[in-house]
Amino acid sequence: MRSIWNGAISFGLVSIPIKLVNATESHSISFRQIHVNDGGRVRYRKVCELDGEEVPSAEIGKGYEEADGSIVPITDEDLAQLPLATAKTIEIMSFVPAEEIDPLQMDAAYYLAANGATAAKPYTLLREALKRSRKVAIAKYALRGRERLGMLRVVDDVIAMHGLLWPDEIRAPEGVAPDADVTVRDAELDLADALMATLGEVEMASLHDDYREAVEALIVAKSGGAFEPTEAVVEPAGGQVIDLMAALERSVRAAKASRGEADGEGEGEAEGEGEGAAEAGVTPIRRKARAGAGTRAGTGAAAPKAVGGKKSTAASAKKTAASAATKKKTTTAGGKSATGKSTSRTAKTTAKSTAKTAAAKKTGSGAAASAKKTAAPRKRTSA
């Protein structure tokens, strides 16, 4: 690479001869101005105002225009005689953490190359010192007729220098922030964080200039005569944001879709099912009282004692008769079957025997009560 400046790095009492090389290059496509009617190129000519003649570059110098319009000539020899230590030297002033440098101050970038074999050792020393300190060097240097501020740091195994704007060249952001008092909710911040996480990181080396590629294709097509103009599809620009939450949610879904991830529709359905379950009520089933239990399930009242077996026996008889009637109905439509008659007779016999048993029990219990009452001695009353 061709050097654009030769000088030295002043590092205390150490002087490191270096060459300054551009670290960046522009890939922008340049256009020439032409005459639309005939395609002729339009050129700028530098003409002297006094004699009207075109002046070649070798005869053009510098001059400072004063307030009254007069010009003060300034030559390169005049500038070279200025008592500046930075005329041919990059003078390191201090070492600071890189975080202290405002990115707004960043300007052009250069590589510093060791100039000669004798410069290799001090160059490597400064490079390794910058690496170990994890700091950057702040320096002054003069380039293209003015003194500039620079920042030295290590890139791979090379010392790079970034030109910095002077602090007074950074304009204050007055009147740039929104005037309205805006409040951002936590839910909106959460969605913004989710969108940032979904977009993820990008490999800087994979980024390229789509516009430049399109212009190059246009030039190739027009030069070959096969260019067919097509109407560009322009997406409508975003207007006023009405629902910021909805826009953020759509952005998150679109970002996930572009990365081939699920959009979380299943999660929404699961949440809906959970809400429906929360609204449903649960009715407890009361348990039957155990035999001998003194209370009903779920209440504090005493359970009624069984009085004889007539009611329960009669209920059993009724259930048996009903079952027999059901079986009787299930017979064929042509007539009563022998099974239905047998079942009916069995049910009637069971009902009669159950009724006799209940009557016997009632009679027995009544007789026992009468005997108990008779056996009890009568109390005598005293005179």
mmCIF file of C-alpha atoms in Angstrom:
data_model
loop_
_atom_site.group_PDB
_atom_site.id
_atom_site.type_symbol
_atom_site.label_atom_id
_atom_site.label_comp_id
_atom_site.label_asym_id
_atom_site.label_seq_id
_atom_site.Cartn_x
_atom_site.Cartn_y
_atom_site.Cartn_z
ATOM 1 C CA MET A 1 0.000 0.000 0.000
ATOM 2 C CA ARG A 2 1.230 3.486 -0.854
ATOM 3 C CA SER A 3 2.085 5.726 2.103
ATOM 4 C CA ILE A 4 0.566 9.191 2.272
ATOM 5 C CA TRP A 5 2.781 10.624 5.039
ATOM 6 C CA ASN A 6 6.204 9.862 6.487
ATOM 7 C CA GLY A 7 7.250 10.797 9.979
ATOM 8 C CA ALA A 8 7.833 9.318 13.413
ATOM 9 C CA ILE A 9 5.982 8.376 16.590
ATOM 10 C CA SER A 10 7.313 10.232 19.608
ATOM 11 C CA PHE A 11 6.931 7.896 22.601
ATOM 12 C CA GLY A 12 8.693 9.704 25.444
ATOM 13 C CA LEU A 13 12.357 9.638 24.472
ATOM 14 C CA VAL A 14 11.686 6.837 21.972
ATOM 15 C CA SER A 15 11.302 7.790 18.313
ATOM 16 C CA ILE A 16 9.734 5.257 15.928
ATOM 17 C CA PRO A 17 10.028 6.019 12.183
ATOM 18 C CA ILE A 18 6.697 5.188 10.534
ATOM 19 C CA LYS A 19 4.758 5.506 7.295
ATOM 20 C CA LEU A 20 1.104 6.480 7.262
ATOM 21 C CA VAL A 21 -1.160 4.320 5.068
ATOM 22 C CA ASN A 22 -4.901 4.685 4.477
ATOM 23 C CA ALA A 23 -6.771 1.930 6.338
ATOM 24 C CA THR A 24 -10.048 2.434 4.470
ATOM 25 C CA GLU A 25 -11.117 2.819 0.860
ATOM 26 C CA SER A 26 -14.290 3.994 -0.768
ATOM 27 C CA HIS A 27 -16.204 1.658 -3.073
ATOM 28 C CA SER A 28 -18.760 4.279 -4.045
ATOM 29 C CA ILE A 29 -19.566 4.519 -7.749
ATOM 30 C CA SER A 30 -18.557 7.894 -9.151
ATOM 31 C CA PHE A 31 -20.559 9.621 -11.875
ATOM 32 C CA ARG A 32 -19.441 12.278 -14.323
ATOM 33 C CA GLN A 33 -21.492 15.298 -15.231
ATOM 34 C CA ILE A 34 -22.640 15.245 -18.860
ATOM 35 C CA HIS A 35 -24.593 17.442 -21.228
ATOM 36 C CA VAL A 36 -28.030 15.803 -21.462
ATOM 37 C CA ASN A 37 -28.696 16.912 -25.054
ATOM 38 C CA ASP A 38 -25.600 15.396 -26.677
ATOM 39 C CA GLY A 39 -23.939 13.362 -23.884
ATOM 40 C CA GLY A 40 -20.822 15.512 -23.866
ATOM 41 C CA ARG A 41 -18.840 15.610 -20.615
ATOM 42 C CA VAL A 42 -19.040 18.772 -18.542
ATOM 43 C CA ARG A 43 -15.669 19.786 -17.022
ATOM 44 C CA TYR A 44 -14.662 22.341 -14.459
ATOM 45 C CA ARG A 45 -11.903 24.641 -15.453
ATOM 46 C CA LYS A 46 -9.882 26.725 -13.022
ATOM 47 C CA VAL A 47 -9.725 30.192 -14.451
ATOM 48 C CA CYS A 48 -7.942 33.218 -13.052
ATOM 49 C CA GLU A 49 -10.330 36.091 -12.350
ATOM 50 C CA LEU A 50 -7.788 38.723 -13.400
ATOM 51 C CA ASP A 51 -6.719 37.543 -16.844
ATOM 52 C CA GLY A 52 -9.469 34.998 -17.616
ATOM 53 C CA GLU A 53 -6.925 32.323 -18.471
ATOM 54 C CA GLU A 54 -7.120 28.686 -17.366
ATOM 55 C CA VAL A 55 -4.533 27.929 -14.674
ATOM 56 C CA PRO A 56 -2.736 24.534 -14.486
ATOM 57 C CA SER A 57 -2.449 22.751 -11.120
ATOM 58 C CA ALA A 58 1.299 23.446 -10.865
ATOM 59 C CA GLU A 59 0.639 27.215 -10.750
ATOM 60 C CA ILE A 60 -2.111 27.038 -8.088
ATOM 61 C CA GLY A 61 -1.150 27.964 -4.532
ATOM 62 C CA LYS A 62 -2.839 28.830 -1.207
ATOM 63 C CA GLY A 63 -4.108 32.113 0.076
ATOM 64 C CA TYR A 64 -6.175 33.420 2.984
ATOM 65 C CA GLU A 65 -9.027 35.809 2.215
ATOM 66 C CA GLU A 66 -9.410 38.574 4.738
ATOM 67 C CA ALA A 67 -12.612 40.434 5.624
ATOM 68 C CA ASP A 68 -12.009 43.166 3.032
ATOM 69 C CA GLY A 69 -11.603 40.592 0.246
ATOM 70 C CA SER A 70 -7.838 40.869 -0.059
ATOM 71 C CA ILE A 71 -5.824 37.630 -0.344
ATOM 72 C CA VAL A 72 -2.769 36.842 1.807
ATOM 73 C CA PRO A 73 -0.567 34.252 -0.004
ATOM 74 C CA ILE A 74 0.599 31.281 2.107
ATOM 75 C CA THR A 75 3.264 28.956 0.734
ATOM 76 C CA ASP A 76 4.257 25.430 1.753
ATOM 77 C CA GLU A 77 7.595 26.820 2.944
ATOM 78 C CA ASP A 78 5.766 29.168 5.286
ATOM 79 C CA LEU A 79 3.859 26.270 6.825
ATOM 80 C CA ALA A 80 6.971 24.088 7.113
ATOM 81 C CA GLN A 81 8.745 26.806 9.147
ATOM 82 C CA LEU A 82 6.041 26.900 11.803
ATOM 83 C CA PRO A 83 7.409 25.885 15.246
ATOM 84 C CA LEU A 84 5.198 22.813 15.586
ATOM 85 C CA ALA A 85 6.509 19.577 17.073
ATOM 86 C CA THR A 86 3.801 17.687 15.219
ATOM 87 C CA ALA A 87 4.812 18.812 11.737
ATOM 88 C CA LYS A 88 6.487 15.461 11.089
ATOM 89 C CA THR A 89 5.804 13.682 14.362
ATOM 90 C CA ILE A 90 2.889 11.829 15.931
ATOM 91 C CA GLU A 91 3.344 12.965 19.506
ATOM 92 C CA ILE A 92 1.767 10.669 22.102
ATOM 93 C CA MET A 93 0.432 12.694 25.043
ATOM 94 C CA SER A 94 -1.326 10.111 27.243
ATOM 95 C CA PHE A 95 -2.859 6.632 27.509
ATOM 96 C CA VAL A 96 -6.540 6.277 28.396
ATOM 97 C CA PRO A 97 -9.169 3.478 28.411
ATOM 98 C CA ALA A 98 -10.877 3.119 25.048
ATOM 99 C CA GLU A 99 -14.293 3.628 26.714
ATOM 100 C CA GLU A 100 -13.415 7.269 27.361
ATOM 101 C CA ILE A 101 -13.327 8.083 23.641
ATOM 102 C CA ASP A 102 -16.668 9.294 22.305
ATOM 103 C CA PRO A 103 -17.456 7.531 18.992
ATOM 104 C CA LEU A 104 -18.716 10.882 17.687
ATOM 105 C CA GLN A 105 -15.077 12.012 17.558
ATOM 106 C CA MET A 106 -14.024 9.161 15.237
ATOM 107 C CA ASP A 107 -12.757 10.270 11.839
ATOM 108 C CA ALA A 108 -10.530 8.692 9.178
ATOM 109 C CA ALA A 109 -8.501 5.582 10.000
ATOM 110 C CA TYR A 110 -4.860 4.840 9.119
ATOM 111 C CA TYR A 111 -2.331 2.041 9.538
ATOM 112 C CA LEU A 112 1.075 2.923 10.945
ATOM 113 C CA ALA A 113 3.855 0.864 9.339
ATOM 114 C CA ALA A 114 7.401 0.609 10.686
ATOM 115 C CA ASN A 115 9.724 2.514 8.334
ATOM 116 C CA GLY A 116 12.924 0.512 8.124
ATOM 117 C CA ALA A 117 14.581 -2.312 10.019
ATOM 118 C CA THR A 118 15.633 -0.088 12.917
ATOM 119 C CA ALA A 119 12.007 0.810 13.598
ATOM 120 C CA ALA A 120 10.878 -2.817 14.092
ATOM 121 C CA LYS A 121 11.997 -3.134 17.745
ATOM 122 C CA PRO A 122 10.483 0.113 19.143
ATOM 123 C CA TYR A 123 7.372 -0.412 16.976
ATOM 124 C CA THR A 124 6.843 -3.882 18.488
ATOM 125 C CA LEU A 125 7.500 -2.514 21.982
ATOM 126 C CA LEU A 126 4.765 0.115 21.645
ATOM 127 C CA ARG A 127 2.357 -2.425 20.143
ATOM 128 C CA GLU A 128 2.822 -4.936 22.954
ATOM 129 C CA ALA A 129 2.596 -2.193 25.601
ATOM 130 C CA LEU A 130 -0.763 -1.108 24.173
ATOM 131 C CA LYS A 131 -1.966 -4.714 24.169
ATOM 132 C CA ARG A 132 -0.998 -5.381 27.766
ATOM 133 C CA SER A 133 -2.354 -2.101 29.133
ATOM 134 C CA ARG A 134 -5.657 -2.501 27.248
ATOM 135 C CA LYS A 135 -5.550 1.247 26.660
ATOM 136 C CA VAL A 136 -5.307 3.542 23.668
ATOM 137 C CA ALA A 137 -2.817 6.327 23.058
ATOM 138 C CA ILE A 138 -3.956 9.908 22.476
ATOM 139 C CA ALA A 139 -1.642 11.823 20.139
ATOM 140 C CA LYS A 140 -1.312 14.966 18.047
ATOM 141 C CA TYR A 141 -0.137 15.032 14.441
ATOM 142 C CA ALA A 142 -0.152 17.421 11.487
ATOM 143 C CA LEU A 143 -1.596 16.349 8.145
ATOM 144 C CA ARG A 144 -2.785 18.265 5.071
ATOM 145 C CA GLY A 145 -2.095 21.685 6.462
ATOM 146 C CA ARG A 146 -3.618 21.360 9.913
ATOM 147 C CA GLU A 147 -2.910 19.840 13.310
ATOM 148 C CA ARG A 148 -5.130 16.938 14.216
ATOM 149 C CA LEU A 149 -5.960 14.710 17.162
ATOM 150 C CA GLY A 150 -5.486 10.947 16.909
ATOM 151 C CA MET A 151 -6.057 7.711 18.812
ATOM 152 C CA LEU A 152 -3.623 4.804 18.481
ATOM 153 C CA ARG A 153 -4.762 1.218 19.085
ATOM 154 C CA VAL A 154 -3.727 -2.290 18.071
ATOM 155 C CA VAL A 155 -5.487 -4.115 15.216
ATOM 156 C CA ASP A 156 -4.161 -7.670 14.859
ATOM 157 C CA ASP A 157 -0.368 -7.080 14.794
ATOM 158 C CA VAL A 158 -0.511 -3.526 13.474
ATOM 159 C CA ILE A 159 -0.796 -0.148 15.187
ATOM 160 C CA ALA A 160 -3.758 1.740 13.764
ATOM 161 C CA MET A 161 -4.504 5.426 14.199
ATOM 162 C CA HIS A 162 -7.981 6.953 14.131
ATOM 163 C CA GLY A 163 -8.222 10.631 13.413
ATOM 164 C CA LEU A 164 -10.320 12.345 16.088
ATOM 165 C CA LEU A 165 -12.308 15.538 15.875
ATOM 166 C CA TRP A 166 -11.389 18.151 18.429
ATOM 167 C CA PRO A 167 -13.839 18.325 21.343
ATOM 168 C CA ASP A 168 -15.051 21.779 20.243
ATOM 169 C CA GLU A 169 -15.935 20.354 16.811
ATOM 170 C CA ILE A 170 -18.661 18.149 18.291
ATOM 171 C CA ARG A 171 -21.970 19.968 18.238
ATOM 172 C CA ALA A 172 -24.258 19.758 21.247
ATOM 173 C CA PRO A 173 -27.533 17.901 20.483
ATOM 174 C CA GLU A 174 -29.747 20.870 21.315
ATOM 175 C CA GLY A 175 -33.325 20.657 20.078
ATOM 176 C CA VAL A 176 -32.844 17.123 18.719
ATOM 177 C CA ALA A 177 -34.572 15.089 21.446
ATOM 178 C CA PRO A 178 -38.413 14.871 21.400
ATOM 179 C CA ASP A 179 -40.085 17.831 23.061
ATOM 180 C CA ALA A 180 -43.096 15.864 24.311
ATOM 181 C CA ASP A 181 -43.015 14.156 27.687
ATOM 182 C CA VAL A 182 -43.190 10.467 26.776
ATOM 183 C CA THR A 183 -43.552 7.601 29.243
ATOM 184 C CA VAL A 184 -42.424 4.127 28.237
ATOM 185 C CA ARG A 185 -44.060 1.184 30.014
ATOM 186 C CA ASP A 186 -42.172 -1.846 31.267
ATOM 187 C CA ALA A 187 -44.203 -4.119 28.966
ATOM 188 C CA GLU A 188 -43.051 -2.093 25.946
ATOM 189 C CA LEU A 189 -39.443 -2.314 27.102
ATOM 190 C CA ASP A 190 -39.813 -6.084 27.552
ATOM 191 C CA LEU A 191 -41.070 -6.435 23.964
ATOM 192 C CA ALA A 192 -38.241 -4.235 22.708
ATOM 193 C CA ASP A 193 -35.750 -6.454 24.569
ATOM 194 C CA ALA A 194 -37.389 -9.534 23.045
ATOM 195 C CA LEU A 195 -37.084 -8.019 19.558
ATOM 196 C CA MET A 196 -33.413 -7.205 20.145
ATOM 197 C CA ALA A 197 -32.749 -10.740 21.380
ATOM 198 C CA THR A 198 -34.609 -12.249 18.401
ATOM 199 C CA LEU A 199 -32.661 -10.215 15.861
ATOM 200 C CA GLY A 200 -29.503 -11.409 17.592
ATOM 201 C CA GLU A 201 -25.987 -10.661 16.394
ATOM 202 C CA VAL A 202 -24.660 -10.291 12.880
ATOM 203 C CA GLU A 203 -21.303 -11.080 11.323
ATOM 204 C CA MET A 204 -19.931 -7.733 10.147
ATOM 205 C CA ALA A 205 -18.041 -9.448 7.322
ATOM 206 C CA SER A 206 -21.342 -10.683 5.853
ATOM 207 C CA LEU A 207 -22.733 -7.158 5.349
ATOM 208 C CA HIS A 208 -22.453 -5.614 1.887
ATOM 209 C CA ASP A 209 -23.665 -2.624 -0.110
ATOM 210 C CA ASP A 210 -26.852 -3.707 -1.923
ATOM 211 C CA TYR A 211 -27.302 -0.322 -3.573
ATOM 212 C CA ARG A 212 -23.822 -0.353 -5.114
ATOM 213 C CA GLU A 213 -24.406 -3.865 -6.495
ATOM 214 C CA ALA A 214 -27.707 -2.771 -8.025
ATOM 215 C CA VAL A 215 -26.047 0.260 -9.661
ATOM 216 C CA GLU A 216 -23.261 -1.929 -11.063
ATOM 217 C CA ALA A 217 -25.850 -4.325 -12.545
ATOM 218 C CA LEU A 218 -27.686 -1.345 -14.036
ATOM 219 C CA ILE A 219 -24.485 -0.082 -15.700
ATOM 220 C CA VAL A 220 -23.691 -3.515 -17.143
ATOM 221 C CA ALA A 221 -27.247 -3.892 -18.476
ATOM 222 C CA LYS A 222 -27.302 -0.444 -20.100
ATOM 223 C CA SER A 223 -23.859 -0.838 -21.633
ATOM 224 C CA GLY A 224 -24.944 -4.133 -23.200
ATOM 225 C CA GLY A 225 -28.193 -2.684 -24.529
ATOM 226 C CA ALA A 226 -30.353 -5.231 -22.697
ATOM 227 C CA PHE A 227 -31.711 -2.898 -20.067
ATOM 228 C CA GLU A 228 -35.467 -2.988 -19.536
ATOM 229 C CA PRO A 229 -36.722 -0.524 -16.953
ATOM 230 C CA THR A 230 -39.071 -2.013 -14.393
ATOM 231 C CA GLU A 231 -41.182 -0.254 -11.842
ATOM 232 C CA ALA A 232 -39.563 -0.541 -8.443
ATOM 233 C CA VAL A 233 -41.632 -2.011 -5.655
ATOM 234 C CA VAL A 234 -41.498 0.536 -2.872
ATOM 235 C CA GLU A 235 -42.883 -0.483 0.473
ATOM 236 C CA PRO A 236 -45.006 2.203 2.101
ATOM 237 C CA ALA A 237 -43.165 4.156 4.709
ATOM 238 C CA GLY A 238 -44.315 3.721 8.275
ATOM 239 C CA GLY A 239 -46.660 6.433 9.423
ATOM 240 C CA GLN A 240 -47.676 7.363 12.904
ATOM 241 C CA VAL A 241 -47.466 4.457 15.322
ATOM 242 C CA ILE A 242 -50.937 3.951 16.769
ATOM 243 C CA ASP A 243 -50.422 0.753 18.759
ATOM 244 C CA LEU A 244 -46.771 0.435 19.738
ATOM 245 C CA MET A 245 -47.318 -2.871 21.555
ATOM 246 C CA ALA A 246 -48.959 -4.463 18.504
ATOM 247 C CA ALA A 247 -46.171 -3.199 16.243
ATOM 248 C CA LEU A 248 -43.518 -4.644 18.560
ATOM 249 C CA GLU A 249 -45.311 -7.987 18.766
ATOM 250 C CA ARG A 250 -45.588 -8.170 14.967
ATOM 251 C CA SER A 251 -41.913 -7.283 14.678
ATOM 252 C CA VAL A 252 -40.920 -10.074 17.072
ATOM 253 C CA ARG A 253 -43.045 -12.588 15.128
ATOM 254 C CA ALA A 254 -41.583 -11.449 11.808
ATOM 255 C CA ALA A 255 -38.028 -11.656 13.156
ATOM 256 C CA LYS A 256 -38.637 -15.181 14.470
ATOM 257 C CA ALA A 257 -40.184 -16.234 11.171
ATOM 258 C CA SER A 258 -37.189 -14.916 9.230
ATOM 259 C CA ARG A 259 -34.884 -16.968 11.474
ATOM 260 C CA GLY A 260 -37.042 -20.074 11.107
ATOM 261 C CA GLU A 261 -38.221 -20.085 14.713
ATOM 262 C CA ALA A 262 -41.718 -20.787 16.040
ATOM 263 C CA ASP A 263 -43.881 -17.716 16.552
ATOM 264 C CA GLY A 264 -45.332 -18.899 19.871
ATOM 265 C CA GLU A 265 -48.925 -19.461 18.729
ATOM 266 C CA GLY A 266 -49.094 -22.682 20.745
ATOM 267 C CA GLU A 267 -48.156 -20.743 23.855
ATOM 268 C CA GLY A 268 -51.062 -18.380 23.342
ATOM 269 C CA GLU A 269 -53.485 -21.286 22.981
ATOM 270 C CA ALA A 270 -52.157 -22.848 26.152
ATOM 271 C CA GLU A 271 -52.629 -19.579 27.993
ATOM 272 C CA GLY A 272 -56.236 -19.386 26.757
ATOM 273 C CA GLU A 273 -56.922 -22.881 28.011
ATOM 274 C CA GLY A 274 -55.495 -21.954 31.376
ATOM 275 C CA GLU A 275 -57.794 -18.951 31.641
ATOM 276 C CA GLY A 276 -60.859 -21.083 30.842
ATOM 277 C CA ALA A 277 -59.864 -23.596 33.499
ATOM 278 C CA ALA A 278 -59.551 -20.830 36.054
ATOM 279 C CA GLU A 279 -63.140 -19.723 35.409
ATOM 280 C CA ALA A 280 -64.616 -23.236 35.856
ATOM 281 C CA GLY A 281 -65.924 -24.172 39.306
ATOM 282 C CA VAL A 282 -65.327 -27.406 41.237
ATOM 283 C CA THR A 283 -68.204 -28.983 43.203
ATOM 284 C CA PRO A 284 -67.096 -31.338 46.006
ATOM 285 C CA ILE A 285 -68.864 -34.746 46.292
ATOM 286 C CA ARG A 286 -70.156 -35.534 49.765
ATOM 287 C CA ARG A 287 -69.131 -38.867 51.121
ATOM 288 C CA LYS A 288 -71.696 -41.209 52.683
ATOM 289 C CA ALA A 289 -71.574 -41.581 56.432
ATOM 290 C CA ARG A 290 -69.753 -44.668 57.575
ATOM 291 C CA ALA A 291 -71.622 -47.319 59.606
ATOM 292 C CA GLY A 292 -71.734 -46.283 63.223
ATOM 293 C CA ALA A 293 -70.684 -42.689 62.478
ATOM 294 C CA GLY A 294 -72.394 -40.136 64.665
ATOM 295 C CA THR A 295 -72.343 -37.233 62.159
ATOM 296 C CA ARG A 296 -73.136 -36.605 58.501
ATOM 297 C CA ALA A 297 -70.362 -35.899 56.089
ATOM 298 C CA GLY A 298 -69.749 -32.184 55.850
ATOM 299 C CA THR A 299 -72.157 -31.240 58.687
ATOM 300 C CA GLY A 300 -72.095 -31.293 62.439
ATOM 301 C CA ALA A 301 -75.637 -32.647 62.922
ATOM 302 C CA ALA A 302 -76.114 -36.135 64.361
ATOM 303 C CA ALA A 303 -77.108 -38.852 61.898
ATOM 304 C CA PRO A 304 -80.627 -40.339 62.506
ATOM 305 C CA LYS A 305 -80.740 -43.822 63.981
ATOM 306 C CA ALA A 306 -82.231 -46.631 61.940
ATOM 307 C CA VAL A 307 -85.807 -47.427 63.040
ATOM 308 C CA GLY A 308 -86.506 -51.008 62.071
ATOM 309 C CA GLY A 309 -85.804 -52.489 58.671
ATOM 310 C CA LYS A 310 -89.199 -51.966 57.058
ATOM 311 C CA LYS A 311 -88.336 -48.958 54.909
ATOM 312 C CA SER A 312 -85.068 -50.320 53.602
ATOM 313 C CA THR A 313 -86.611 -53.757 52.971
ATOM 314 C CA ALA A 314 -89.584 -52.284 51.153
ATOM 315 C CA ALA A 315 -87.271 -50.169 49.053
ATOM 316 C CA SER A 316 -85.311 -53.285 48.121
ATOM 317 C CA ALA A 317 -88.502 -55.018 47.143
ATOM 318 C CA LYS A 318 -89.554 -52.106 44.968
ATOM 319 C CA LYS A 319 -86.143 -52.059 43.234
ATOM 320 C CA THR A 320 -86.381 -55.781 42.589
ATOM 321 C CA ALA A 321 -89.891 -55.440 41.153
ATOM 322 C CA ALA A 322 -88.781 -52.555 38.956
ATOM 323 C CA SER A 323 -85.840 -54.605 37.679
ATOM 324 C CA ALA A 324 -88.159 -57.468 36.884
ATOM 325 C CA ALA A 325 -90.524 -55.140 35.054
ATOM 326 C CA THR A 326 -87.640 -53.811 32.973
ATOM 327 C CA LYS A 327 -86.572 -57.292 32.002
ATOM 328 C CA LYS A 328 -90.190 -58.116 31.171
ATOM 329 C CA LYS A 329 -90.375 -55.140 28.751
ATOM 330 C CA THR A 330 -87.288 -56.313 26.901
ATOM 331 C CA THR A 331 -89.024 -59.437 25.652
ATOM 332 C CA THR A 332 -89.986 -59.852 22.024
ATOM 333 C CA ALA A 333 -93.005 -58.002 20.600
ATOM 334 C CA GLY A 334 -94.821 -61.322 19.750
ATOM 335 C CA GLY A 335 -95.735 -62.238 23.374
ATOM 336 C CA LYS A 336 -94.484 -62.792 26.873
ATOM 337 C CA SER A 337 -91.543 -65.115 27.237
ATOM 338 C CA ALA A 338 -91.164 -67.821 29.849
ATOM 339 C CA THR A 339 -88.199 -65.945 31.316
ATOM 340 C CA GLY A 340 -90.338 -62.844 31.925
ATOM 341 C CA LYS A 341 -93.061 -64.903 33.675
ATOM 342 C CA SER A 342 -90.520 -66.659 35.872
ATOM 343 C CA THR A 343 -88.882 -63.377 36.798
ATOM 344 C CA SER A 344 -92.257 -61.832 37.649
ATOM 345 C CA ARG A 345 -93.214 -64.760 39.870
ATOM 346 C CA THR A 346 -89.830 -64.621 41.601
ATOM 347 C CA ALA A 347 -90.218 -60.892 42.229
ATOM 348 C CA LYS A 348 -93.744 -61.359 43.673
ATOM 349 C CA THR A 349 -92.567 -64.214 45.924
ATOM 350 C CA THR A 350 -89.590 -62.124 47.115
ATOM 351 C CA ALA A 351 -91.825 -59.162 47.859
ATOM 352 C CA LYS A 352 -94.299 -61.312 49.879
ATOM 353 C CA SER A 353 -91.517 -62.959 51.923
ATOM 354 C CA THR A 354 -89.875 -59.596 52.549
ATOM 355 C CA ALA A 355 -93.160 -58.117 53.766
ATOM 356 C CA LYS A 356 -93.764 -61.125 56.093
ATOM 357 C CA THR A 357 -90.235 -60.779 57.490
ATOM 358 C CA ALA A 358 -90.735 -57.079 58.153
ATOM 359 C CA ALA A 359 -94.078 -57.751 59.884
ATOM 360 C CA ALA A 360 -92.487 -60.464 62.009
ATOM 361 C CA LYS A 361 -89.694 -58.176 63.035
ATOM 362 C CA LYS A 362 -92.190 -55.471 63.956
ATOM 363 C CA THR A 363 -94.272 -57.899 65.972
ATOM 364 C CA GLY A 364 -91.155 -59.221 67.717
ATOM 365 C CA SER A 365 -89.903 -55.796 68.569
ATOM 366 C CA GLY A 366 -93.372 -54.817 69.915
ATOM 367 C CA ALA A 367 -93.571 -57.958 72.074
ATOM 368 C CA ALA A 368 -90.109 -57.377 73.452
ATOM 369 C CA ALA A 369 -91.033 -53.822 74.361
ATOM 370 C CA SER A 370 -94.220 -55.010 76.168
ATOM 371 C CA ALA A 371 -92.292 -57.673 78.101
ATOM 372 C CA LYS A 372 -89.694 -55.152 79.147
ATOM 373 C CA LYS A 373 -92.394 -52.780 80.317
ATOM 374 C CA THR A 374 -94.177 -55.506 82.314
ATOM 375 C CA ALA A 375 -90.978 -56.755 83.940
ATOM 376 C CA ALA A 376 -90.083 -53.356 85.284
ATOM 377 C CA PRO A 377 -91.139 -53.142 89.061
ATOM 378 C CA ARG A 378 -93.501 -50.384 90.028
ATOM 379 C CA LYS A 379 -92.167 -47.882 92.510
ATOM 380 C CA ARG A 380 -94.028 -47.577 95.771
ATOM 381 C CA THR A 381 -95.072 -44.243 97.009
ATOM 382 C CA SER A 382 -94.364 -43.546 100.644
ATOM 383 C CA ALA A 383 -97.221 -42.618 102.956
#
